[in-house]
Structures are given as structure tokens and as C-alpha cells.
Amino acid sequence: MYLLPYCDYPSEPYPSFILLAITTGLVLAGGNIYNDLRDIHTDSFHKNKSKMIGSQVPTSRAWIWYYIFTTGGVVSCVVGWMIFDWPTSLAVIVILSTGLLILYSDYLKNTILFGNLVIALLCALAVWIPVYLIPGCIDITFQTKNPVAIILSGYILNAFLLTLLREIIKDKEDEFADHKTGIYTIGSISLPKFKGIVSALLGIITISNTIWIYFLFPVLKLVPWLLGVLFILVPICLMIYIFNLTSSDQKYARLSKLIKVFFVLAVFLLICWQLY
């Protein structure tokens, strides 16, 4: 909705966007199932983690669903390329993303930070990819006085930074189970170093979002802008409070859930901005 009025081709069919959403969902669903299948042994050491695959869902059935989702994602991407003239590079990105999710589960998870960066990059890419579907929209991401460019840039940046933060937090939550199975992630480093990295990342998130809100002020009305302050900066302040001023053993789980809430609020905020 935000993109179309600023592009050279405002009549881009909505089925193309719907197909892209389906493609993205199928690829991510397949990647999540594959990751859960590879984590069955590790998750057995995690007392608080729900274990659907292997207990509620048979492993053989999970593999079937993995192949259905992954194949469906690739097929729908080919359909988009053939029917809606999706750029070849978009099809390549989707297929490479499927491979990266497998590579992450098999190898990159057992790395310090690199695997987290890959997942964060894929999430940011999912936000940026829709501009690929509309000729003339690529340039809006580089126009600093364009409201769409500012909004899109903020969402892409937050998709990357907040996903990276959540992946790092999840590694700390899984530290015990990972250690039992010989997996070493950023959650395995010393606590002072871990706190330093998370504090630095929270600082980057705070500064970048403050700058983002500042640039939004001239291009939004007052009420939508205040909603942005409420839905973006307030949750970030809560993250800082939970991480630095609480000593509960559940603080990492609370942080992870709060980041999920942040993403939901960000989607709701975009809807509110469209209404205004």
C-alpha cells in the first residue's frame, strides 16, 4: 500500500504480492521444520522448551511436511517468475535462502555469531524483497526525503537488528542444552562478554531507532508520529530495563517474548500509518 503510489507501475497485481507472501511463508516454514528436526537431540536436554516434533508429531510426518513446504516454496517462486515476470534475481534469492536455512541448521548454528547474522539478514531480506516486484520502486530506498523510503529503511533495519538480538538471546537460553550436545554459539562465551555484546547491540538499536523517529517527524502527522514513539521506542526501553535491571532467571525468555511483541506492534503500527 505504501509502495504503489510512489512507483512507476502502480497497477502491479495484488496476486503477485500474495504469491510472494505464500512463497516466503512456505520457505520459512520448511526451514523451521528442518531446524526442529535437526534439534531433536539437543532439545531433549532443554527442560522448558516445547518438543512438538518427535513427541506430538512423528518424525517421519515432519519430514513429509518439510518436503511439501520447501518444494511448494520453490514451485511458487517459479510460478511467480513465469506468470508475474518476477526478476530472475528474486527467484535466485528465494532458492539461495532455502539453501541457507539448511546450511544454518547443519553447520552455521555451531558458530559464534555468524549463524545469527545469516538468520537476521534473511529476515531483513524478506522485508526488502517486495520492492523487487514493482518496477521503479528500487530507487525509493535511497531517497531520504521520501516517506516510503524512510519507513521502509526503518523496517528493514529493525528486522535485521531485532532478529539478531533475538537469535543471540535464544542462544543464551539454549546454552545448557547446546553445551550437552557439543554445540558452541555466542551463548557459550563468558557472561561479561555476552552482556557487553548485547548491551552494545541494544545501544545500536536505540540510537538507530531514535534517528529513524527523528526523520519520520517531518513526513508524518503528529498522531501517527506519536504512535511510532509509543510502539517503537517504549518497547526498546523495556528491553534495556529487563536486560540491565532485572536479575530473574527468566529475563532472557522475557526478552525473547518482548521482541516478538515488538514485531507485532511494528505491523500494527504500519496499519495505523496507512489509516492516517
XYZ file of C-alpha atoms in Angstrom:
276
model
C 0.000 0.000 0.000
C 2.803 2.423 0.840
C 4.874 1.455 -2.162
C 2.425 1.641 -5.058
C 1.744 5.424 -5.215
C 5.482 6.165 -5.417
C 6.343 3.707 -8.183
C 6.277 3.873 -11.947
C 3.928 0.908 -12.173
C 1.057 1.464 -9.710
C -1.139 -1.280 -11.184
C 1.013 -4.200 -10.072
C -1.454 -7.075 -9.447
C -2.041 -7.966 -5.825
C -1.936 -11.722 -6.605
C 1.789 -11.240 -7.177
C 2.211 -9.945 -3.619
C 0.003 -12.707 -2.248
C 2.080 -15.312 -4.067
C 5.259 -13.748 -2.687
C 3.827 -13.938 0.846
C 2.930 -17.592 0.278
C 6.395 -18.312 -1.119
C 8.092 -16.638 1.845
C 5.846 -18.453 4.317
C 6.477 -21.844 2.723
C 10.251 -21.374 2.642
C 10.354 -20.195 6.285
C 8.015 -22.981 7.421
C 10.183 -25.574 5.712
C 13.315 -24.073 7.260
C 11.778 -24.091 10.743
C 10.684 -27.712 10.427
C 14.125 -28.755 9.204
C 15.753 -26.897 12.077
C 13.453 -28.611 14.594
C 14.239 -31.993 13.065
C 17.962 -31.366 13.429
C 17.436 -30.154 17.008
C 15.530 -33.170 18.348
C 18.530 -34.490 20.284
C 19.562 -31.056 21.569
C 16.020 -30.147 22.620
C 15.818 -33.300 24.738
C 18.178 -31.553 27.203
C 16.063 -28.382 27.264
C 13.517 -28.751 30.073
C 11.400 -25.686 29.278
C 11.303 -25.995 25.512
C 8.205 -27.437 23.847
C 9.001 -30.557 21.840
C 6.371 -30.970 19.151
C 8.382 -32.960 16.614
C 9.243 -36.385 17.929
C 6.536 -36.335 20.589
C 3.290 -34.834 19.275
C 4.258 -35.101 15.609
C 6.102 -38.226 14.366
C 9.479 -37.520 12.803
C 8.503 -39.245 9.569
C 5.461 -36.986 9.205
C 7.570 -33.885 9.947
C 9.937 -34.832 7.125
C 6.972 -35.134 4.765
C 5.763 -31.668 5.737
C 9.271 -30.297 5.303
C 9.469 -31.580 1.728
C 5.948 -30.298 0.974
C 6.667 -26.781 2.279
C 10.111 -26.478 0.746
C 9.062 -27.854 -2.640
C 5.960 -25.660 -2.535
C 8.093 -22.590 -1.876
C 10.373 -23.290 -4.821
C 7.453 -24.149 -7.141
C 5.507 -20.999 -6.200
C 8.656 -18.963 -6.855
C 8.946 -20.482 -10.327
C 5.242 -19.740 -10.919
C 5.820 -16.100 -9.945
C 8.784 -15.922 -12.289
C 6.807 -17.392 -15.194
C 3.383 -15.748 -14.708
C 4.119 -12.453 -12.955
C 7.548 -11.833 -14.511
C 9.379 -11.834 -11.201
C 13.026 -10.842 -11.646
C 15.332 -13.816 -12.067
C 17.405 -12.450 -9.192
C 14.347 -12.738 -6.912
C 13.964 -16.414 -7.799
C 17.676 -16.910 -7.118
C 17.335 -15.183 -3.734
C 14.437 -17.469 -2.735
C 16.308 -20.627 -3.730
C 19.518 -19.467 -2.038
C 17.529 -18.627 1.102
C 16.198 -22.182 1.169
C 19.749 -23.481 0.969
C 20.991 -21.063 3.627
C 18.331 -22.253 6.085
C 19.551 -25.827 5.600
C 23.181 -24.723 5.874
C 22.359 -22.868 9.101
C 20.736 -25.906 10.731
C 23.547 -28.260 9.682
C 26.656 -26.119 10.153
C 26.237 -22.415 10.870
C 24.345 -22.914 14.134
C 27.566 -24.257 15.650
C 29.316 -20.908 15.164
C 29.725 -17.789 17.234
C 27.557 -15.004 15.785
C 27.909 -15.968 12.104
C 24.775 -18.125 12.055
C 22.853 -15.397 13.907
C 23.885 -12.856 11.272
C 22.679 -15.133 8.463
C 19.202 -15.512 10.000
C 18.976 -11.762 10.687
C 19.999 -10.999 7.098
C 17.339 -13.355 5.721
C 14.654 -11.665 7.835
C 15.724 -8.218 6.642
C 15.762 -9.508 3.080
C 12.154 -10.683 3.446
C 11.132 -7.092 4.265
C 13.111 -5.599 1.392
C 12.144 -8.115 -1.315
C 8.622 -6.699 -2.063
C 10.191 -3.632 -3.738
C 11.594 -6.065 -6.287
C 8.110 -6.762 -7.596
C 7.390 -3.206 -8.711
C 9.432 -1.550 -11.463
C 10.637 1.863 -10.364
C 10.427 1.107 -6.644
C 14.041 0.133 -6.092
C 15.127 3.786 -6.060
C 12.779 4.807 -3.234
C 15.037 3.104 -0.714
C 17.677 5.746 -1.438
C 15.530 8.891 -1.206
C 15.922 10.361 2.273
C 13.003 12.809 1.909
C 10.567 10.197 0.673
C 8.257 8.949 3.483
C 8.121 5.471 1.961
C 11.907 5.300 1.783
C 12.243 6.346 5.446
C 9.574 3.908 6.649
C 10.908 1.009 4.574
C 14.502 1.649 5.674
C 13.445 1.610 9.335
C 11.563 -1.653 8.954
C 14.445 -3.327 7.129
C 16.944 -2.170 9.756
C 14.740 -3.292 12.634
C 14.096 -6.656 11.000
C 17.859 -7.194 10.923
C 18.815 -5.770 14.337
C 15.902 -7.155 16.377
C 16.153 -10.590 14.768
C 19.885 -10.594 15.505
C 19.185 -9.651 19.131
C 16.565 -12.385 19.500
C 18.834 -15.018 17.962
C 21.612 -14.051 20.389
C 19.203 -14.151 23.340
C 17.890 -17.558 22.235
C 21.456 -18.883 22.130
C 21.866 -17.876 25.766
C 18.591 -19.587 26.663
C 19.821 -22.771 24.948
C 23.337 -22.632 26.387
C 22.968 -25.669 28.673
C 21.359 -27.919 26.056
C 23.808 -26.804 23.362
C 26.779 -27.490 25.640
C 25.495 -31.016 26.331
C 25.495 -31.786 22.600
C 28.778 -30.081 21.755
C 27.288 -27.006 20.111
C 29.060 -23.735 20.828
C 27.349 -20.474 19.995
C 27.571 -16.892 21.191
C 25.625 -18.042 24.245
C 28.652 -20.112 25.219
C 31.023 -17.173 25.685
C 31.719 -15.717 29.124
C 28.879 -13.795 30.742
C 30.713 -10.427 30.839
C 31.478 -10.641 27.113
C 27.924 -11.732 26.349
C 26.478 -8.830 28.333
C 28.832 -6.445 26.560
C 27.732 -7.629 23.120
C 24.017 -7.459 23.972
C 24.420 -4.030 25.606
C 26.226 -2.743 22.516
C 23.527 -4.146 20.239
C 20.784 -2.605 22.389
C 22.645 0.698 22.140
C 22.779 0.456 18.348
C 19.069 -0.408 18.228
C 18.200 2.548 20.474
C 20.298 5.067 18.555
C 19.198 3.877 15.103
C 15.513 3.941 16.056
C 15.834 7.375 17.653
C 17.331 8.646 14.395
C 14.581 6.875 12.458
C 11.843 8.501 14.563
C 13.577 11.861 14.091
C 13.490 11.525 10.289
C 9.856 10.418 10.428
C 8.728 13.613 12.175
C 8.701 15.849 9.053
C 6.866 13.277 6.904
C 4.161 12.098 9.343
C 1.319 13.851 11.097
C 1.645 14.324 14.845
C -0.610 11.457 15.984
C 0.969 8.807 13.712
C 4.403 10.030 14.751
C 3.493 9.738 18.467
C 2.229 6.216 17.796
C 5.642 5.476 16.339
C 7.326 6.709 19.517
C 4.943 4.582 21.617
C 5.199 1.358 19.612
C 8.902 1.561 18.749
C 10.867 3.376 21.459
C 8.877 2.257 24.508
C 9.388 -1.497 23.882
C 13.093 -0.852 23.290
C 13.333 0.941 26.642
C 11.626 -2.078 28.264
C 14.213 -4.380 26.661
C 17.021 -2.291 28.144
C 15.333 -2.339 31.557
C 14.776 -6.110 31.548
C 18.325 -6.864 30.427
C 20.184 -4.476 32.729
C 17.991 -4.016 35.796
C 16.421 -7.406 36.384
C 18.178 -10.453 37.796
C 15.493 -13.066 37.178
C 16.488 -16.365 35.586
C 13.628 -15.803 33.148
C 14.889 -12.483 31.824
C 16.199 -13.963 28.578
C 12.855 -15.664 27.933
C 11.077 -12.380 28.701
C 13.361 -10.507 26.323
C 12.696 -13.025 23.565
C 8.931 -12.680 24.040
C 9.166 -8.884 24.143
C 10.973 -8.882 20.794
C 8.088 -10.927 19.364
C 5.688 -8.314 20.757
C 7.824 -5.600 19.122
C 7.385 -7.228 15.714
C 3.608 -7.479 16.194
C 3.431 -3.828 17.244
C 5.514 -2.840 14.216
C 2.993 -4.494 11.894
C 0.103 -2.853 13.758
C 1.903 0.488 13.529
C 2.204 0.192 9.761
C -1.549 -0.425 9.551
C -2.202 2.651 11.711
C 0.047 4.769 9.493
C -1.879 3.612 6.441
C -5.186 4.602 8.083
C -3.826 8.088 8.815
